[in-house]
Tab-separated table of C-alpha atoms and ligand atoms in Angstrom:
chain	number	residue	atom	x	y	z
A	1	MET	CA	-17.238	-0.157	-29.225
A	2	LEU	CA	-13.902	-0.319	-27.462
A	3	GLY	CA	-12.035	0.786	-29.659
A	4	GLU	CA	-14.544	4.256	-29.775
A	5	HIS	CA	-13.037	5.255	-25.863
A	6	PRO	CA	-10.664	7.762	-24.656
A	7	VAL	CA	-7.710	5.814	-22.947
A	8	LEU	CA	-7.162	5.680	-18.925
A	9	LEU	CA	-3.222	4.734	-18.118
A	10	PHE	CA	-2.857	3.487	-15.304
A	11	VAL	CA	0.775	3.077	-14.191
A	12	PHE	CA	2.405	0.921	-10.797
A	13	GLY	CA	5.293	-1.123	-9.958
A	14	THR	CA	4.962	-2.004	-6.510
A	15	ARG	CA	2.618	-4.760	-4.393
A	16	PRO	CA	0.639	-2.056	-2.322
A	17	GLU	CA	0.231	-0.089	-5.268
A	18	ALA	CA	-1.796	-2.538	-7.019
A	19	ILE	CA	-3.598	-4.107	-4.488
A	20	LYS	CA	-4.669	0.016	-4.759
A	21	LEU	CA	-5.692	-0.153	-8.093
A	22	CYS	CA	-6.735	-3.136	-8.283
A	23	PRO	CA	-10.425	-2.718	-7.174
A	24	LEU	CA	-10.695	-0.055	-9.621
A	25	ILE	CA	-9.431	-0.965	-12.457
A	26	ARG	CA	-12.469	-3.919	-12.292
A	27	GLU	CA	-14.687	-1.377	-11.706
A	28	LEU	CA	-13.788	0.507	-14.942
A	29	ARG	CA	-13.291	-1.915	-16.481
A	30	SER	CA	-17.349	-3.163	-15.619
A	31	ARG	CA	-18.586	0.661	-16.712
A	32	GLN	CA	-17.064	0.050	-20.129
A	33	THR	CA	-16.558	4.522	-20.772
A	34	TRP	CA	-13.183	3.853	-21.309
A	35	ALA	CA	-10.793	2.108	-22.648
A	36	VAL	CA	-8.117	1.055	-20.065
A	37	ARG	CA	-4.931	0.154	-19.919
A	38	ILE	CA	-2.649	-0.751	-17.251
A	39	CYS	CA	1.482	-0.643	-17.664
A	40	VAL	CA	2.848	-1.886	-14.917
A	41	THR	CA	6.681	-1.024	-14.229
A	42	ALA	CA	6.765	-3.755	-12.107
A	43	GLN	CA	9.293	-1.743	-9.152
A	44	HIS	CA	9.187	-4.628	-7.644
A	45	ARG	CA	8.344	-8.054	-9.655
A	46	ALA	CA	7.517	-11.222	-7.637
A	47	MET	CA	5.386	-9.182	-5.133
A	48	LEU	CA	3.344	-7.736	-8.009
A	49	ASP	CA	3.103	-10.659	-9.973
A	50	GLN	CA	1.411	-12.096	-6.904
A	51	VAL	CA	-1.012	-9.348	-6.839
A	52	LEU	CA	-1.619	-9.850	-10.670
A	53	GLU	CA	-2.300	-12.873	-10.307
A	54	ALA	CA	-5.106	-12.922	-7.261
A	55	PHE	CA	-6.872	-9.934	-9.001
A	56	GLN	CA	-5.970	-11.526	-12.284
A	57	ILE	CA	-5.294	-8.646	-14.172
A	58	THR	CA	-2.444	-8.877	-17.062
A	59	PRO	CA	-0.872	-5.799	-18.091
A	60	ASP	CA	-0.851	-4.190	-22.131
A	61	TYR	CA	3.104	-3.103	-21.175
A	62	ASP	CA	5.381	-4.311	-18.729
A	63	LEU	CA	8.725	-1.723	-18.131
A	64	ASP	CA	9.709	-4.853	-16.102
A	65	ILE	CA	13.324	-2.660	-14.746
A	66	MET	CA	13.740	-4.318	-10.569
A	67	ARG	CA	17.359	-4.280	-9.653
A	68	PRO	CA	18.746	-5.958	-7.133
A	69	ASN	CA	18.891	-3.503	-4.526
A	70	GLN	CA	17.983	-1.007	-6.890
A	71	THR	CA	18.580	3.264	-5.834
A	72	LEU	CA	16.880	5.685	-5.971
A	73	SER	CA	18.038	7.767	-8.811
A	74	GLY	CA	18.522	4.840	-11.220
A	75	LEU	CA	14.797	2.952	-10.403
A	76	THR	CA	13.058	7.298	-10.949
A	77	ALA	CA	15.762	7.249	-14.172
A	78	ARG	CA	14.855	4.518	-15.639
A	79	ILE	CA	11.040	4.667	-15.149
A	80	LEU	CA	11.310	7.507	-17.420
A	81	GLU	CA	13.133	6.180	-19.703
A	82	ALA	CA	11.396	3.441	-19.660
A	83	LEU	CA	7.872	5.394	-19.687
A	84	GLU	CA	8.557	7.564	-23.301
A	85	PRO	CA	7.054	4.403	-26.113
A	86	VAL	CA	4.593	3.492	-23.148
A	87	LEU	CA	3.196	7.122	-23.916
A	88	ALA	CA	3.576	7.252	-27.339
A	89	HIS	CA	2.065	3.789	-28.060
A	90	ALA	CA	-0.947	4.223	-25.742
A	91	ALA	CA	-1.904	7.872	-26.137
A	92	PRO	CA	-3.594	8.097	-23.181
A	93	TYR	CA	-5.860	11.166	-21.926
A	94	MET	CA	-4.831	10.182	-18.363
A	95	ILE	CA	-2.852	8.861	-16.649
A	96	VAL	CA	-3.664	6.995	-13.276
A	97	VAL	CA	-1.473	7.094	-10.202
A	98	GLN	CA	-1.873	6.287	-7.020
A	99	GLY	CA	0.552	6.245	-3.597
A	100	ASP	CA	3.638	7.407	-2.696
A	101	THR	CA	6.299	5.761	-4.613
A	102	THR	CA	9.628	6.036	-7.329
A	103	THR	CA	7.149	5.178	-9.927
A	104	THR	CA	4.102	7.311	-8.351
A	105	LEU	CA	6.214	9.789	-9.306
A	106	ALA	CA	7.238	9.225	-12.100
A	107	GLY	CA	4.456	8.574	-13.577
A	108	ALA	CA	3.316	11.716	-12.840
A	109	LEU	CA	6.731	14.028	-13.940
A	110	ALA	CA	6.289	11.772	-17.111
A	111	GLY	CA	2.532	12.284	-17.585
A	112	PHE	CA	3.658	16.151	-17.040
A	113	TYR	CA	6.580	16.588	-19.685
A	114	HIS	CA	3.805	15.166	-22.247
A	115	ARG	CA	1.211	16.813	-21.492
A	116	ILE	CA	-1.246	14.076	-20.408
A	117	PRO	CA	-3.821	15.581	-16.969
A	118	VAL	CA	-2.338	12.581	-14.297
A	119	ALA	CA	-5.344	11.475	-11.567
A	120	HIS	CA	-3.478	10.486	-8.085
A	121	VAL	CA	-5.075	8.326	-5.827
A	122	GLU	CA	-4.485	8.202	-2.602
A	123	ALA	CA	-4.195	11.733	-2.894
A	124	GLY	CA	-3.138	14.170	0.133
A	125	LEU	CA	-1.518	12.160	2.735
A	126	ARG	CA	1.107	14.136	4.622
A	127	THR	CA	3.116	13.406	7.576
A	128	GLY	CA	4.987	17.009	7.237
A	129	ASP	CA	8.183	16.465	7.080
A	130	PRO	CA	10.644	14.678	4.363
A	131	ALA	CA	12.099	12.841	5.938
A	132	HIS	CA	9.791	10.033	7.421
A	133	PRO	CA	8.877	8.141	5.745
A	134	PHE	CA	11.516	8.699	3.612
A	135	PRO	CA	11.517	9.421	0.262
A	136	GLU	CA	7.567	9.313	-0.128
A	137	GLU	CA	6.677	12.093	1.773
A	138	MET	CA	8.356	14.501	-0.221
A	139	ASN	CA	7.463	11.706	-3.272
A	140	ARG	CA	3.186	12.512	-1.776
A	141	VAL	CA	4.548	16.939	-2.078
A	142	LEU	CA	5.632	16.758	-5.647
A	143	THR	CA	2.812	14.178	-7.107
A	144	SER	CA	-0.146	16.346	-5.851
A	145	ARG	CA	1.954	19.613	-7.483
A	146	LEU	CA	1.674	17.761	-10.868
A	147	ALA	CA	-1.539	15.984	-11.099
A	148	GLU	CA	-4.552	17.480	-11.809
A	149	LEU	CA	-6.621	14.881	-9.976
A	150	HIS	CA	-6.853	14.520	-6.749
A	151	PHE	CA	-8.166	11.321	-5.090
A	152	ALA	CA	-7.821	11.932	-0.907
A	153	PRO	CA	-9.388	8.836	1.347
A	154	THR	CA	-10.558	11.152	4.041
A	155	GLY	CA	-10.617	14.778	4.936
A	156	GLY	CA	-8.053	15.903	6.151
A	157	ALA	CA	-5.964	14.259	4.033
A	158	ALA	CA	-8.577	16.970	1.470
A	159	ALA	CA	-7.700	19.642	3.516
A	160	ASN	CA	-4.072	18.890	3.316
A	161	LEU	CA	-3.861	19.228	0.418
A	162	ALA	CA	-6.278	22.853	0.205
A	163	ALA	CA	-3.449	23.959	2.079
A	164	GLU	CA	-1.384	23.188	-0.504
A	165	GLY	CA	-3.507	25.704	-2.163
A	166	ILE	CA	-5.354	22.947	-4.759
A	167	PRO	CA	-7.833	24.147	-5.797
A	168	ASN	CA	-10.891	21.992	-3.694
A	169	GLY	CA	-12.507	21.548	-6.923
A	170	ARG	CA	-10.115	18.834	-7.779
A	171	ILE	CA	-9.916	17.586	-4.736
A	172	TYR	CA	-12.546	14.404	-4.468
A	173	VAL	CA	-13.364	12.950	-1.119
A	174	THR	CA	-13.414	8.042	-1.669
A	175	GLY	CA	-11.971	6.249	0.624
A	176	ASN	CA	-9.321	4.426	0.720
A	177	THR	CA	-9.451	2.301	-2.842
A	178	GLY	CA	-6.783	-0.418	0.117
A	179	ILE	CA	-10.576	-1.007	1.160
A	180	ASP	CA	-12.222	-2.061	-1.584
A	181	ALA	CA	-10.291	-4.575	-0.934
A	182	VAL	CA	-9.647	-5.733	2.131
A	183	LEU	CA	-13.792	-6.193	2.889
A	184	PHE	CA	-14.166	-7.725	-0.461
A	185	VAL	CA	-11.660	-10.253	0.745
A	186	ARG	CA	-12.423	-10.871	3.762
A	187	ASP	CA	-16.237	-11.345	3.198
A	188	ALA	CA	-15.348	-13.844	0.602
A	189	LEU	CA	-13.028	-15.087	3.517
A	190	GLU	CA	-16.268	-15.363	5.752
A	191	SER	CA	-19.352	-16.917	3.053
A	192	GLY	CA	-16.233	-19.748	2.478
A	193	ALA	CA	-15.917	-18.239	-1.641
A	194	ILE	CA	-12.734	-18.022	-1.818
A	195	ALA	CA	-10.327	-20.186	0.449
A	196	GLY	CA	-8.029	-19.013	3.349
A	197	SER	CA	-3.945	-19.686	4.142
A	198	HIS	CA	-2.144	-22.429	2.773
A	199	TRP	CA	-0.133	-22.253	5.489
A	200	LEU	CA	-1.197	-24.672	8.926
A	201	TYR	CA	-1.015	-21.859	11.146
A	202	PRO	CA	0.877	-23.744	14.285
A	203	ASN	CA	-3.152	-24.218	16.268
A	204	ASN	CA	-1.504	-24.353	19.982
A	205	GLY	CA	-3.683	-21.953	21.381
A	206	ARG	CA	-0.820	-18.893	21.470
A	207	ARG	CA	-1.771	-15.632	20.683
A	208	LEU	CA	-0.421	-14.896	17.534
A	209	ILE	CA	1.636	-10.757	16.798
A	210	VAL	CA	1.831	-11.275	13.048
A	211	VAL	CA	4.714	-8.808	11.513
A	212	THR	CA	5.259	-6.821	8.888
A	213	SER	CA	9.455	-3.474	8.534
A	214	HIS	CA	10.081	-2.263	4.990
A	215	ARG	CA	11.015	0.962	5.711
A	216	ARG	CA	13.889	2.424	4.082
A	217	GLU	CA	14.174	4.994	7.156
A	218	ASN	CA	14.754	2.634	9.688
A	219	PHE	CA	16.634	0.461	7.804
A	220	GLY	CA	20.501	-0.259	9.556
A	221	ASP	CA	19.941	0.523	13.592
A	222	GLY	CA	16.035	0.494	13.654
A	223	PHE	CA	15.816	-2.032	12.067
A	224	VAL	CA	18.126	-3.868	13.897
A	225	ARG	CA	16.469	-2.553	17.279
A	226	GLU	CA	13.451	-4.008	16.035
A	227	MET	CA	14.931	-7.251	15.400
A	228	ARG	CA	16.458	-8.190	18.460
A	229	ALA	CA	12.418	-6.170	20.185
A	230	LEU	CA	11.407	-9.128	18.267
A	231	ALA	CA	13.280	-11.872	19.381
A	232	ARG	CA	12.723	-10.402	22.666
A	233	LEU	CA	9.079	-10.943	22.619
A	234	ALA	CA	9.177	-14.181	21.325
A	235	GLU	CA	10.550	-16.084	25.083
A	236	ARG	CA	7.536	-15.165	25.483
A	237	PRO	CA	6.137	-19.643	25.876
A	238	ASP	CA	2.701	-18.020	24.890
A	239	VAL	CA	3.373	-16.422	20.966
A	240	GLU	CA	3.785	-17.164	18.170
A	241	ILE	CA	5.296	-14.507	15.618
A	242	VAL	CA	4.237	-14.322	11.803
A	243	TYR	CA	6.931	-12.618	10.071
A	244	PRO	CA	6.660	-12.545	5.869
A	245	VAL	CA	9.178	-10.012	5.383
A	246	HIS	CA	10.179	-8.410	2.248
A	247	ARG	CA	12.486	-8.526	-0.500
A	248	ASN	CA	14.510	-5.565	-0.061
A	249	PRO	CA	18.019	-7.358	0.929
A	250	ASN	CA	18.474	-4.672	3.843
A	251	VAL	CA	15.646	-6.756	5.746
A	252	LEU	CA	15.864	-10.251	4.700
A	253	GLY	CA	19.445	-10.666	5.505
A	254	PRO	CA	19.647	-8.720	8.935
A	255	ALA	CA	15.463	-10.536	8.886
A	256	HIS	CA	17.534	-13.967	9.386
A	257	GLU	CA	20.277	-13.443	10.790
A	258	LEU	CA	18.838	-11.733	13.623
A	259	LEU	CA	15.349	-13.803	14.411
A	260	GLY	CA	16.316	-17.222	12.875
A	261	GLY	CA	16.355	-19.995	14.155
A	262	ARG	CA	13.571	-19.551	16.878
A	263	ALA	CA	10.812	-23.071	16.773
A	264	ASN	CA	7.647	-19.861	17.134
A	265	VAL	CA	9.713	-16.975	14.558
A	266	HIS	CA	8.147	-18.129	11.204
A	267	LEU	CA	9.789	-16.134	9.060
A	268	LEU	CA	8.575	-16.887	5.286
A	269	GLU	CA	8.382	-15.580	2.380
A	270	PRO	CA	5.874	-12.605	1.337
A	271	LEU	CA	2.077	-14.065	1.465
A	272	ALA	CA	-0.044	-13.576	-1.451
A	273	TYR	CA	-2.585	-10.904	-0.894
A	274	VAL	CA	-5.634	-13.556	0.320
A	275	PRO	CA	-2.932	-15.471	2.450
A	276	PHE	CA	-2.013	-12.137	3.875
A	277	VAL	CA	-5.894	-11.287	4.457
A	278	ASP	CA	-6.382	-14.567	6.174
A	279	LEU	CA	-3.017	-14.293	8.792
A	280	LEU	CA	-4.794	-11.136	10.108
A	281	ARG	CA	-8.417	-12.293	10.143
A	282	ARG	CA	-6.561	-14.970	13.200
A	283	ALA	CA	-4.045	-12.184	13.997
A	284	TYR	CA	-3.877	-11.348	17.496
A	285	PHE	CA	-2.725	-7.770	16.780
A	286	LEU	CA	0.110	-6.740	14.365
A	287	ILE	CA	4.026	-4.840	15.151
A	288	THR	CA	4.013	-3.361	11.266
A	289	ASP	CA	5.762	-0.021	9.916
A	290	SER	CA	3.688	-0.559	7.346
A	291	GLY	CA	1.718	1.902	5.463
A	292	GLY	CA	-1.737	-0.237	4.029
A	293	ILE	CA	-1.936	-2.896	6.809
A	294	GLN	CA	-1.906	0.533	9.572
A	295	GLU	CA	-4.854	1.289	7.432
A	296	GLU	CA	-6.545	-2.339	6.868
A	297	ALA	CA	-6.598	-3.414	11.339
A	298	PRO	CA	-9.020	-0.943	11.365
A	299	SER	CA	-11.305	-2.581	9.437
A	300	LEU	CA	-10.180	-6.677	9.920
A	301	GLY	CA	-10.255	-4.944	14.506
A	302	LYS	CA	-6.880	-5.545	14.625
A	303	PRO	CA	-4.793	-2.980	17.127
A	304	VAL	CA	-1.719	-2.711	15.337
A	305	LEU	CA	2.011	-0.996	17.178
A	306	VAL	CA	3.968	1.258	14.464
A	307	MET	CA	6.796	1.220	13.916
A	308	ARG	CA	7.811	4.654	13.455
A	309	GLU	CA	8.044	7.858	14.557
A	310	LYS	CA	5.353	9.423	12.605
A	311	THR	CA	2.234	8.457	10.139
A	312	GLU	CA	0.230	9.661	6.962
A	313	ARG	CA	-2.599	8.413	8.472
A	314	PRO	CA	-3.091	9.739	11.768
A	315	GLU	CA	-7.323	8.951	11.858
A	316	ALA	CA	-7.101	5.833	13.668
A	317	VAL	CA	-3.835	7.170	16.271
A	318	GLU	CA	-6.590	9.426	17.413
A	319	ALA	CA	-9.200	7.018	17.703
A	320	GLY	CA	-7.216	4.019	19.512
A	321	THR	CA	-6.548	1.425	17.492
A	322	VAL	CA	-2.961	2.258	15.576
A	323	LYS	CA	-0.902	2.964	18.167
A	324	LEU	CA	3.201	4.797	16.913
A	325	VAL	CA	6.215	2.994	18.993
A	326	GLY	CA	8.985	4.377	17.466
A	327	THR	CA	12.082	1.226	16.493
A	328	ASP	CA	13.329	1.600	19.893
A	329	GLU	CA	13.693	-1.649	21.604
A	330	ASP	CA	12.767	-1.012	24.547
A	331	ARG	CA	8.885	1.002	23.607
A	332	ILE	CA	8.152	-1.345	20.960
A	333	VAL	CA	8.474	-4.707	23.585
A	334	ARG	CA	6.453	-2.387	26.182
A	335	GLU	CA	3.507	-2.138	24.729
A	336	ALA	CA	2.656	-5.571	22.708
A	337	THR	CA	3.047	-6.675	26.780
A	338	CYS	CA	0.682	-4.743	27.201
A	339	LEU	CA	-1.738	-6.036	24.927
A	340	LEU	CA	-0.511	-9.345	24.906
A	341	ASP	CA	-1.214	-9.009	29.533
A	342	ASP	CA	-3.606	-5.570	30.291
A	343	SER	CA	-6.628	-7.360	28.707
A	344	ALA	CA	-9.320	-4.018	28.938
A	345	GLU	CA	-6.392	-1.611	26.463
A	346	TYR	CA	-6.127	-4.741	24.516
A	347	THR	CA	-9.950	-4.775	24.587
A	348	ARG	CA	-10.190	-0.995	23.934
A	349	MET	CA	-7.722	-1.152	20.742
A	350	THR	CA	-9.642	-3.833	19.244
A	351	ARG	CA	-13.013	-2.244	18.649
A	352	VAL	CA	-13.769	-2.065	14.251
A	353	HIS	CA	-13.730	0.859	13.026
A	354	ASN	CA	-12.759	2.651	8.822
A	355	PRO	CA	-11.762	5.531	9.444
A	356	TYR	CA	-9.695	5.310	6.080
A	357	GLY	CA	-13.491	3.735	3.284
A	358	ASP	CA	-16.293	1.655	3.348
A	359	GLY	CA	-15.754	-0.006	0.495
A	360	GLN	CA	-16.905	2.346	-1.747
A	361	ALA	CA	-13.638	4.046	-2.570
A	362	SER	CA	-13.006	2.743	-6.658
A	363	ARG	CA	-17.141	3.438	-7.614
A	364	ARG	CA	-17.080	7.016	-6.152
A	365	ILE	CA	-13.281	7.891	-8.390
A	366	GLY	CA	-15.509	5.439	-11.142
A	367	GLU	CA	-18.475	8.109	-10.782
A	368	VAL	CA	-15.747	11.476	-10.778
A	369	LEU	CA	-13.926	9.574	-13.658
A	370	ALA	CA	-17.304	9.292	-15.357
A	371	GLY	CA	-18.997	12.750	-15.538
A	372	ARG	CA	-15.606	14.315	-15.756
A	373	LEU	CA	-15.396	12.381	-19.355
A	374	LYS	CA	-18.426	13.474	-20.543
A	375	THR	CA	-17.683	17.632	-19.442
A	376	ASN	CA	-14.262	17.144	-21.117
A	377	LYS	CA	-16.212	15.427	-24.799
A	378	GLU	CA	-14.324	18.376	-26.870
A	379	ASN	CA	-11.006	17.936	-25.555
A	380	LEU	CA	-10.580	14.449	-27.059
A	381	ALA	CA	-10.172	14.780	-30.700
A	382	GLY	CA	-7.018	12.631	-30.979
A	383	ARG	CA	-5.986	10.366	-28.950
A	384	VAL	CA	-9.387	8.138	-28.709
A	385	LYS	CA	-8.367	4.319	-29.596
B	1	UD1	C1	9.058	0.276	-2.003
B	1	UD1	C2	8.204	1.732	-2.233
B	1	UD1	C3	7.249	2.001	-0.519
B	1	UD1	C4	6.706	0.965	-0.918
B	1	UD1	C5	7.057	-0.919	-0.101
B	1	UD1	C6	5.703	-1.744	-1.000
B	1	UD1	C7	9.685	3.284	-2.903
B	1	UD1	C8	10.532	4.961	-2.875
B	1	UD1	N1	9.205	2.829	-2.001
B	1	UD1	O1	9.765	-0.049	-0.965
B	1	UD1	O2	6.895	3.379	-0.650
B	1	UD1	O3	6.423	1.058	1.116
B	1	UD1	O4	7.806	-0.473	-1.427
B	1	UD1	O5	6.717	-2.470	0.166
B	1	UD1	O6	9.419	3.311	-3.643
B	1	UD1	N2	12.348	-6.898	-4.202
B	1	UD1	C9	12.275	-8.317	-4.623
B	1	UD1	N3	10.966	-8.758	-5.415
B	1	UD1	C10	10.086	-7.386	-5.093
B	1	UD1	C11	11.101	-6.802	-4.412
B	1	UD1	C12	11.174	-5.833	-3.922
B	1	UD1	O7	13.651	-8.544	-5.259
B	1	UD1	O8	9.454	-8.474	-5.587
B	1	UD1	C13	13.884	-5.691	-3.978
B	1	UD1	C14	14.693	-6.303	-5.033
B	1	UD1	O9	16.218	-6.048	-4.783
B	1	UD1	C15	15.019	-4.368	-4.594
B	1	UD1	C16	14.306	-4.122	-3.455
B	1	UD1	O10	14.077	-5.345	-2.755
B	1	UD1	O11	15.511	-3.480	-5.312
B	1	UD1	C17	13.436	-2.614	-3.171
B	1	UD1	O12	13.045	-2.022	-4.410
B	1	UD1	P1	11.942	-0.401	-3.864
B	1	UD1	O13	10.410	-0.687	-4.886
B	1	UD1	O14	12.946	-0.152	-4.656
B	1	UD1	O15	11.924	-0.660	-2.180
B	1	UD1	P2	10.882	-0.725	-1.101
B	1	UD1	O16	11.504	-1.151	0.174
B	1	UD1	O17	9.774	-2.382	-1.939
B	2	UDP	N1	0.786	-7.631	1.964
B	2	UDP	C1	0.919	-8.593	0.842
B	2	UDP	N2	1.144	-9.948	2.137
B	2	UDP	C2	2.067	-9.841	2.827
B	2	UDP	C3	2.744	-8.781	3.787
B	2	UDP	C4	1.728	-7.331	3.432
B	2	UDP	O1	0.352	-9.448	0.047
B	2	UDP	O2	2.546	-10.820	2.824
B	2	UDP	C5	-0.545	-6.518	2.112
B	2	UDP	C6	-1.237	-6.302	2.845
B	2	UDP	O3	-2.226	-6.283	2.980
B	2	UDP	C7	-1.620	-4.652	2.560
B	2	UDP	C8	0.151	-3.818	1.726
B	2	UDP	O4	0.240	-5.510	1.013
B	2	UDP	O5	-2.726	-3.924	1.096
B	2	UDP	C9	1.225	-3.573	2.346
B	2	UDP	O6	2.427	-3.235	1.135
B	2	UDP	P1	3.209	-2.405	1.720
B	2	UDP	O7	3.300	-2.882	3.079
B	2	UDP	O8	4.484	-3.749	1.621
B	2	UDP	O9	3.894	-1.456	1.797
B	2	UDP	P2	3.185	-0.152	1.864
B	2	UDP	O10	1.815	-0.361	2.472
B	2	UDP	O11	3.893	-0.098	3.227
B	2	UDP	O12	3.376	1.087	1.327
């Protein structure tokens, strides 16, 4: 049966891409319209494998290209080169990429070079500033130029694409597939269908501040200021800081150097997705520079302080549940202290809302892709596996 279906090739490589594509892969596999094939670049190795394991997804192709402290150029070149034989072997009808990483851009570019149409999931996010976040903003802009189908999570993202001249007929507002994942795991944790964290949270009445940080533009001074701010917050006797540290060496070493050795600061290995969502549920609030966490936290009613100057996800900032605090040490401490000491402000920021999706994004994308296949049957000659 599968042998008669056209091939849809997913190309992804990092933790967030995997979290946001696994729900879509499961949806498309359940529809049996496509022969779904998966190529992981493994731009991330351990952090990618954690997600594949959680969603029980086995790749068909694994490029295994991660190197310690890899450079953007080296990574891009290795991905493009390694995709050549995969595209020749898989002969996909369409390639699906997600987000704004080096894998996203290289996957879209490889599709373009091979004249294979590209669908971009989470399209249209923009800060308008190529330096923030770097290099992700430019990766998104370039991927939009290369892609044929654009799945925008919000109306705002769709408007950004339209303003860049992308025809409306190629843009679909679907919600973010990351919200499909987080709501599914939240519900399963709440119902007891899956077990929560393997880590024993201190049960001492202190409030849990969950931290993550990994943006390239903050490496160096910005990161030092972030860590100093956290060290000052840790002086309070009523907080417990839990920080699963990204494996990037520009983060891992400095985080341990600047924050290690404090009883109420827990520097952990990156958590698998289910324990991390469990941690989000238990958090009092988050301090992060992550893109995905800015989307997930409002769905769980958790306030977020974002250690960035600009965000491509303005919806929750406008709604007042996410606040941009940059990397200024005093500002981070001030805003976190306000959340800890001002209960009215805290309550205001805990409103549960879903600006980024309702848990149905994968279904909507699946419908668009199925419809597209129906209208393009004549283009399929030679591409059916
Ligand atoms: C990448 C993405 C970023 C995304 C982030 C998600 C680019 C340019 N950046 O940034 O958009 O927000 O992933 O986390 O695509 N490492 C490991 N093991 C792992 C993962 C990473 O050891 O499982 C280390 C390696 O030394 C690697 C380094 O981290 O060279 C950097 O990884 P890379 O993917 O280049 O950059 P990230 O900062 O992770
Ligand atoms: N996440 C995780 N374990 C962790 C930290 C984060 O599973 O220890 C998840 C988080 O829930 C979100 C995604 O990873 O879905 C965000 O990835 P990251 O912050 O690395 O990248 P970004 O979203 O900034 O591109």
